Coordinates of C-alpha atoms and ligand atoms in Angstrom, one line a residue:
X1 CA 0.0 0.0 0.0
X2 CA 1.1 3.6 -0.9
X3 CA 0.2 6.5 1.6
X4 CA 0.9 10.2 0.7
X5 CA 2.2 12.8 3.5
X6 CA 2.5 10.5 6.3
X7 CA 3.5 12.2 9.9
X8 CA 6.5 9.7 10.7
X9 CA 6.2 10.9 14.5
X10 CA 5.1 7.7 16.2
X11 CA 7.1 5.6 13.2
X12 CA 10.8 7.0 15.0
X13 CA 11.6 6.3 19.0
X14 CA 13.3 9.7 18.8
X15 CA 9.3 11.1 18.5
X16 CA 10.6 13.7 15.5
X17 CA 8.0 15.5 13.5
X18 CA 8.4 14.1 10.0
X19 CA 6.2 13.9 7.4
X20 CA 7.2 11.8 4.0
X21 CA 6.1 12.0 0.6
X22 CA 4.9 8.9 -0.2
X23 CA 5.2 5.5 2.4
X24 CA 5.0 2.1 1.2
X25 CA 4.4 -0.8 3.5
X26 CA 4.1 -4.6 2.8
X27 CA 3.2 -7.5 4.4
X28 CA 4.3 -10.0 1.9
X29 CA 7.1 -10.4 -0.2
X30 CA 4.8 -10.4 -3.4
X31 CA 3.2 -6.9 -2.7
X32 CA 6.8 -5.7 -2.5
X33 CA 7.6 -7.6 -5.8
X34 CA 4.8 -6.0 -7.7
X35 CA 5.5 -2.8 -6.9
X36 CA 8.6 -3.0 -7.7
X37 CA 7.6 -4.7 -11.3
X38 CA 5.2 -2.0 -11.7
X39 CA 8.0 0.8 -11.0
X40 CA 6.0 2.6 -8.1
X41 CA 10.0 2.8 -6.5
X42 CA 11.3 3.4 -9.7
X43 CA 14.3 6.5 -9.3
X44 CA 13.1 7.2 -6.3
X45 CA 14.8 8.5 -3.2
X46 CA 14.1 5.4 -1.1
X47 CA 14.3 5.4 3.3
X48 CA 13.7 2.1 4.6
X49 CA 12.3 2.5 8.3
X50 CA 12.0 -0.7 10.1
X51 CA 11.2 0.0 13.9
X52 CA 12.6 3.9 13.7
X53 CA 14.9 3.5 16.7
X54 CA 18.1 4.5 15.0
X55 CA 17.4 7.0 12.9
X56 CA 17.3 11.3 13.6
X57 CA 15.0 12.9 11.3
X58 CA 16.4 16.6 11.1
X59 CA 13.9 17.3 8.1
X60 CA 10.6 16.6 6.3
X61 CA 11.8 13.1 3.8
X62 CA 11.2 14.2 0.2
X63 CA 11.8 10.4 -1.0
X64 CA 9.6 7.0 -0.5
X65 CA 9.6 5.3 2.8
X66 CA 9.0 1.8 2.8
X67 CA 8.6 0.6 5.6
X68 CA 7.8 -4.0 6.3
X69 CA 5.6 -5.3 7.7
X70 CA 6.4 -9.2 7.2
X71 CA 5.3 -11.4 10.3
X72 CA 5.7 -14.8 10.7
X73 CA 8.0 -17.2 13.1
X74 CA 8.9 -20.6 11.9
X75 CA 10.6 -23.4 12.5
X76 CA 12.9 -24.9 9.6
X77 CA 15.1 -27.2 11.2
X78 CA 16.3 -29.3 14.0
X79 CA 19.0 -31.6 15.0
X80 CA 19.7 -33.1 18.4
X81 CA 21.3 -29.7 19.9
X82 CA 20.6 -26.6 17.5
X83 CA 17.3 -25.4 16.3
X84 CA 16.7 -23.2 12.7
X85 CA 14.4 -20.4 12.6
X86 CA 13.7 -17.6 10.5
X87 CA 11.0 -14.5 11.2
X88 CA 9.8 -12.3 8.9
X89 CA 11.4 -8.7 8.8
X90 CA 8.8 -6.8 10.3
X91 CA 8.2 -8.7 13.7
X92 CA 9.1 -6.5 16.2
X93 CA 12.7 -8.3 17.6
X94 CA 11.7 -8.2 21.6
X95 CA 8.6 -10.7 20.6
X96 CA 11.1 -12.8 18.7
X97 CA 13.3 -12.9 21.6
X98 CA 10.6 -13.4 24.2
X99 CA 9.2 -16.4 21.5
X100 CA 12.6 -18.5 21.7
X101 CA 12.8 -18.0 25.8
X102 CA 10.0 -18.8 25.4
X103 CA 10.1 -22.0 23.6
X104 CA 13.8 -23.1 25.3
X105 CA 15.8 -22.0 22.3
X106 CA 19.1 -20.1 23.3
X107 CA 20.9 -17.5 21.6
X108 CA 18.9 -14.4 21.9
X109 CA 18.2 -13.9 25.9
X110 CA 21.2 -11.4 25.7
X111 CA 19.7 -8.8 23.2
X112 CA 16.6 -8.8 24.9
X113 CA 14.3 -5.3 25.3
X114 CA 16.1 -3.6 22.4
X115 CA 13.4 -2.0 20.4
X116 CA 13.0 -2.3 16.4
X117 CA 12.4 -5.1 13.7
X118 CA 14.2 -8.0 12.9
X119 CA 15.0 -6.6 9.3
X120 CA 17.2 -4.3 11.3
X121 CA 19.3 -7.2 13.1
X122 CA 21.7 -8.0 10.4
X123 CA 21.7 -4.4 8.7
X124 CA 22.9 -2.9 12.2
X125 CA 24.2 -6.0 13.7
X126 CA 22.7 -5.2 17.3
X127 CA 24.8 -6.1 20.1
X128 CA 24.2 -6.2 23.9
X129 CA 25.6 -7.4 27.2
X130 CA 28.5 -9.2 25.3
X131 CA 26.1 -10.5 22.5
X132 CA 25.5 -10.0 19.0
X133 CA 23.0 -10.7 16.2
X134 CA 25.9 -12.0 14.0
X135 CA 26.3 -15.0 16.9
X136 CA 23.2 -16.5 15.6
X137 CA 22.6 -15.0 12.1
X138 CA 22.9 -18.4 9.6
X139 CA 21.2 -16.6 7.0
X140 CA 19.4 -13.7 5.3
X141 CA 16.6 -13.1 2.4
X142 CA 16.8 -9.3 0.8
X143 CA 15.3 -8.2 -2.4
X144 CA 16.8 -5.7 -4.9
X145 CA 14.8 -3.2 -5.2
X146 CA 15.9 -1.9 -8.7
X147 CA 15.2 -5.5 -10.4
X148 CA 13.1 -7.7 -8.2
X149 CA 16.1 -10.4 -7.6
X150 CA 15.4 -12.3 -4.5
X151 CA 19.0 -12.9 -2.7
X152 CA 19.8 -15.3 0.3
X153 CA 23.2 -14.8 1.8
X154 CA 25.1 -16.8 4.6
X155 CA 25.8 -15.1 7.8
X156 CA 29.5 -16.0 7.2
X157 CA 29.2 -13.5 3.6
X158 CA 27.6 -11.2 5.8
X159 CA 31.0 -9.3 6.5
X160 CA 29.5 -8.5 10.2
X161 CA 31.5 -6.0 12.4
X162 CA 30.9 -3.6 15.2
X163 CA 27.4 -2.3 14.6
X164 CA 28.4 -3.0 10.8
X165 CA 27.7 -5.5 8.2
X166 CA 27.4 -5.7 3.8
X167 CA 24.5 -4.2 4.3
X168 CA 25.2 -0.7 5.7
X169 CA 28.6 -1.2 2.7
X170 CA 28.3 -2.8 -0.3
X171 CA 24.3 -3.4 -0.2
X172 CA 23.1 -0.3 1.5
X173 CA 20.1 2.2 -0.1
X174 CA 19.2 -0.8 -3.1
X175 CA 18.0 -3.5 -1.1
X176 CA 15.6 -4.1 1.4
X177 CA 16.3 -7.6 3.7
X178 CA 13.0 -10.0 4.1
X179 CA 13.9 -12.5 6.4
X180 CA 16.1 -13.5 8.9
X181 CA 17.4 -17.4 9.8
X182 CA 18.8 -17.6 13.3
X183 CA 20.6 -21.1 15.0
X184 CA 19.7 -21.2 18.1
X185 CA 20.6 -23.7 20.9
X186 CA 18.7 -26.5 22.4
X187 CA 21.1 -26.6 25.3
X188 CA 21.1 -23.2 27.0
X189 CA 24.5 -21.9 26.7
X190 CA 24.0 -18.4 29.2
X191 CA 26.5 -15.8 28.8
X192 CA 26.8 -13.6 31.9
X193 CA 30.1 -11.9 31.5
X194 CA 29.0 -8.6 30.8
X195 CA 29.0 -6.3 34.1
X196 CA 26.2 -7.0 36.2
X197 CA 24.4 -9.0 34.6
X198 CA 25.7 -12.4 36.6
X199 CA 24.2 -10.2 39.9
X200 CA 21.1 -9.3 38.2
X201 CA 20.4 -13.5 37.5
X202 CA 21.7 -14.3 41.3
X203 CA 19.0 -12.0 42.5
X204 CA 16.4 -13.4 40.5
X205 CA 17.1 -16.4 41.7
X206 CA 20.0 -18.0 39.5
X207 CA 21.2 -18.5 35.9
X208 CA 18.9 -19.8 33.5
X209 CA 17.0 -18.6 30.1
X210 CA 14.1 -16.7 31.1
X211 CA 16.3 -15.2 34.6
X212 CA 19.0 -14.1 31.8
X213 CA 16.4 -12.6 29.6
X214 CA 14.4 -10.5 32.7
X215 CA 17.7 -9.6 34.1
X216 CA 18.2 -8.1 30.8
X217 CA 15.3 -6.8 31.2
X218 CA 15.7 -4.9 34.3
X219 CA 19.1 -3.6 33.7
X220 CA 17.9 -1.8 30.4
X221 CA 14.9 -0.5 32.1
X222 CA 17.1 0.6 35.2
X223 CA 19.4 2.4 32.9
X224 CA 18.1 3.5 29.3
X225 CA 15.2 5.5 28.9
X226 CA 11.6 4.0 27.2
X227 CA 10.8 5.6 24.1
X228 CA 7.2 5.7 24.7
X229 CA 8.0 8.2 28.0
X230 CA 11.1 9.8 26.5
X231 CA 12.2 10.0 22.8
X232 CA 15.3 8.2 22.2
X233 CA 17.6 5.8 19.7
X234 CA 19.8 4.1 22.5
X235 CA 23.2 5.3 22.0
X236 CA 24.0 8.1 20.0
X237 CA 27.8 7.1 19.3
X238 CA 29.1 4.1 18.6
X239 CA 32.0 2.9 20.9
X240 CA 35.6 4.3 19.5
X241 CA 37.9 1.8 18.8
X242 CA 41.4 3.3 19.6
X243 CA 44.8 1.5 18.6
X244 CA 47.1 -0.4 21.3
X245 CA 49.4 3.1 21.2
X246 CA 46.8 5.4 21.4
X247 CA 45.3 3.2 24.3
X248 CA 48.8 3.7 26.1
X249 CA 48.5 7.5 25.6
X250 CA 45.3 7.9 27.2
X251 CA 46.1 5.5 29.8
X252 CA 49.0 7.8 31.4
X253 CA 46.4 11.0 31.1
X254 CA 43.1 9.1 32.0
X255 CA 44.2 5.8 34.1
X256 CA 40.8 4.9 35.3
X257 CA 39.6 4.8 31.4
X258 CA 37.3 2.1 30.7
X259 CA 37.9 -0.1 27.6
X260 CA 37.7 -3.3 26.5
X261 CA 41.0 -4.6 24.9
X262 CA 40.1 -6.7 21.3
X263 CA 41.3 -9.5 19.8
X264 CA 44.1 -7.6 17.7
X265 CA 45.3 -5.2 20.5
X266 CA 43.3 -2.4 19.8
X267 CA 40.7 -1.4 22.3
X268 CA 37.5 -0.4 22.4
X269 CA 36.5 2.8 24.6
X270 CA 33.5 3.5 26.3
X271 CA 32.0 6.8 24.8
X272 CA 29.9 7.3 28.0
X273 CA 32.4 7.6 30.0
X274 CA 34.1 10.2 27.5
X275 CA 30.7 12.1 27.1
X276 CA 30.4 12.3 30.8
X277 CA 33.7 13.4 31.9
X278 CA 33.2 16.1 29.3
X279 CA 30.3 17.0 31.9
X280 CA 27.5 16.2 29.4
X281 CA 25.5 13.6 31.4
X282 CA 21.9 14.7 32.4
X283 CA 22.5 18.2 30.2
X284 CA 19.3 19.4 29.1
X285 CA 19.0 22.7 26.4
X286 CA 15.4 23.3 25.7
X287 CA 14.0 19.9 25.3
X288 CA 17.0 18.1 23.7
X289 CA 19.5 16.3 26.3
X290 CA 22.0 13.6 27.6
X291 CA 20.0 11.1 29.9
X292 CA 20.9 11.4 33.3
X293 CA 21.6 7.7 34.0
X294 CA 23.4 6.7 30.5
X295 CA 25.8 9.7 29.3
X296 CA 25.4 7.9 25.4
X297 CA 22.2 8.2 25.2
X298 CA 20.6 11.4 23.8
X299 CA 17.0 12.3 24.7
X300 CA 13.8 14.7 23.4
X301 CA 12.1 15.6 26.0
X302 CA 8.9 16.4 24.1
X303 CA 9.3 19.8 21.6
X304 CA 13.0 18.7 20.7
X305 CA 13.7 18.9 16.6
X306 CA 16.1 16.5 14.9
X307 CA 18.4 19.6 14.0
X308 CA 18.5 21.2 17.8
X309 CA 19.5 17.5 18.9
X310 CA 21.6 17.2 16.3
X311 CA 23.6 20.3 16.8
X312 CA 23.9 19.0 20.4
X313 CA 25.8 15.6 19.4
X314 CA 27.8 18.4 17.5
X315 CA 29.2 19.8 20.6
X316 CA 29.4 16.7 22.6
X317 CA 31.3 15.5 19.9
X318 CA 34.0 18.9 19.9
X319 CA 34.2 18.3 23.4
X320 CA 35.1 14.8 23.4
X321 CA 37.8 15.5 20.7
X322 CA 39.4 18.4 22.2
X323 CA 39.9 16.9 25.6
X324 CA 40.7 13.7 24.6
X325 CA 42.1 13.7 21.0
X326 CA 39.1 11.1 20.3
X327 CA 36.9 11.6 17.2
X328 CA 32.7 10.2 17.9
X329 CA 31.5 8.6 14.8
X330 CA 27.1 8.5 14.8
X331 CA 25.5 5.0 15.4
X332 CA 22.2 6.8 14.6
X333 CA 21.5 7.7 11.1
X334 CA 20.6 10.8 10.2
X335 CA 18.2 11.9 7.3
Ligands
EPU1 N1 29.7 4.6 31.6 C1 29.9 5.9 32.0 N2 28.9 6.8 32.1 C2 27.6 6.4 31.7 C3 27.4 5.1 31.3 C4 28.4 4.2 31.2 O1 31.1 6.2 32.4 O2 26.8 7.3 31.8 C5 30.8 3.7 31.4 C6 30.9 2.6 32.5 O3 32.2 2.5 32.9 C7 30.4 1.4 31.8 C8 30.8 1.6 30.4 O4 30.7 3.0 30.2 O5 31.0 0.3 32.3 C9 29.9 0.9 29.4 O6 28.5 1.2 29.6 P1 27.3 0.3 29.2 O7 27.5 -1.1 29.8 O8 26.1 1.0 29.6 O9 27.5 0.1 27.7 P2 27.8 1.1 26.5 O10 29.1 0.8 26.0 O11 27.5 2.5 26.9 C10 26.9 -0.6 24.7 C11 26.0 -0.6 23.6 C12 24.5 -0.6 24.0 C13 24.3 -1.9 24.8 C14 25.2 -1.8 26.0 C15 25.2 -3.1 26.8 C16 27.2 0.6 21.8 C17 27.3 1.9 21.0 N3 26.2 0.6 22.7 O12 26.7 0.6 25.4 O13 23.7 -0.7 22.8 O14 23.0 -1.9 25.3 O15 26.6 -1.7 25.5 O16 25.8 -4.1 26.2 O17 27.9 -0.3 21.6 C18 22.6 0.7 21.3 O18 23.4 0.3 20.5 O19 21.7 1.5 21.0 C19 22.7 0.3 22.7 C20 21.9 0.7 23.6

């Protein structure tokens, strides 16, 4: 279905004023493959918006959104230890998750709570609590846009990185991703290793699948703000990685700095912890700020616009760089 000037304010977790052109949803892959063959997104500026919670509108969106709607959960295979299953791209992720706690299957409990689609898991590869979608990703359905093609990738040919993958590179703007296959384990294997998330399980009682997943839970709700009470997109910046030499540097200036050391040496730095040292946390102007309780996390507080909390990541990120030679790069996209 095509929709002309559609507000996009309840469609983004930031809650911008939007409005866009024309907005195409689908439910099934054939109503997206007609209108493709019938050239309704022919040389068109195409957005696609899954769940909204990662993007910043700073203006009105001149293109075609298209936003999916594709449901469905199923089971495709099953062996003695691992379980196959795919969803369509527009179930909202936290059902998925709560579906496989649900039904035994681990693999997800860790990335439990964040909002958006499953379309978005591969595109963004979400991560949490020493997790990510990549861990379970087997493989992925997209369609080009331009032509029709229907395209199944591996996980393994997904190129999957930090809050990257092929299809924010090579695949971004042209294709639009349909489905998503997961493995996921018959035999719990929990993964508490991330800060407190071993106390949060204790308290509840001790470590199993649904215990992991409402500790989860609880810490998110304890320390990110709900979009539905205050506008958000989770964090703002992604976490810099800095080399093994530049980790040094900052060491002997900043020795409490918290970072996470990688595979290759180089370390990962907590942009929090840089934003709030620069005295950011809980700084409100007008109704654009930096939640009190998570320094990467910006916030509209009701009347905020896209550009006013844009121009505040702006100087956050100035600050960052001049005290600590450290340049932010966006997690949320901005249109
Ligand atoms: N910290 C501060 N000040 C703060 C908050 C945190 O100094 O206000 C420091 C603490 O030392 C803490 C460290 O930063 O130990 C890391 O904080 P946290 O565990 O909250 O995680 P994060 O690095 O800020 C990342 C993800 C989140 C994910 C959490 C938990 C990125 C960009 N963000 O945040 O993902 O939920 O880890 O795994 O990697 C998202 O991507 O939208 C998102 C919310």
């Amino acid at each position: 279905m095509t929709y002309k000037n559609v507000q996009l304010r309840n469609y983004n977790t930031f809650g911008l004023y939007s409005i866009a052109k024309e907005f195409f949803t689908f439910n099934t892959e054939k109503m997206l493959l007609d209108a493709i063959s019938e050239g309704k997104l022919r040389d068109k500026n195409v957005l696609i918006l899954g769940g909204g919670s990662n993007i910043l509108f700073t203006d009105n969106v001149e293109g075609i959104v298209i936003h999916p709607e594709t449901k469905g959960i199923s089971f495709e295979e099953r062996n003695d230890d691992r379980v196959i299953i795919s969803a369509g791209s527009g179930v909202q992720w936290d059902d998925l998750v709560k579906w496989s706690v649900e039904n035994g299957l681990s693999g997800l409990e860790n990335l439990s709570f964040i909002p958006g689609l499953v379309g978005a898991t591969p595109v963004q590869n979400i991560g949490a609590y020493g997790v990510e979608a990549s861990d379970t990703i087997v493989k992925v359905r997209f369609i080009d846009l331009e032509t029709g093609k229907i395209n199944e990738i591996k996980g393994s040919e997904c190129s999957f990185g930090y809050r990257n993958s092929i299809f924010k590179q090579e695949l971004r703007k042209h294709f639009i991703v349909t489905r998503v296959w997961y493995s996921l384990s018959l035999h719990p294997v929990l993964n508490t290793t991330y800060g407190d998330v071993k106390e949060e399980t204790d308290r509840l009682g001790g470590t199993n699948l649904p215990n992991i997943r409402q500790a989860i839970i609880n810490i998110r709700q304890r320390k990110l703000p709900d979009p539905s009470i205050t506008g958000n997109a989770g964090s703002f910046f992604r976490n810099p990685v800095v080399t093994q030499e530049e980790l040094a540097i900052l060491k002997k200036s900043f020795p409490d700095i918290p970072h996470f050391v990688l595979s290759d040496g180089s370390a990962k730095v907590a942009a929090a912890w840089l934003i709030e040292q620069c005295g950011w946390k809980g700084y409100r102007r007008g109704d654009a700020g930096v939640h009190p309780r998570q320094a990467l996390v910006l916030v509209n507080y009701g009347k905020a616009t896209g550009k006013e909390i844009l121009s505040l990541s702006e100087d956050i990120k100035s600050s960052v760089e001049n005290r600590f030679k450290i340049t932010l790069c966006r997690e949320v996209e901005v249109v």
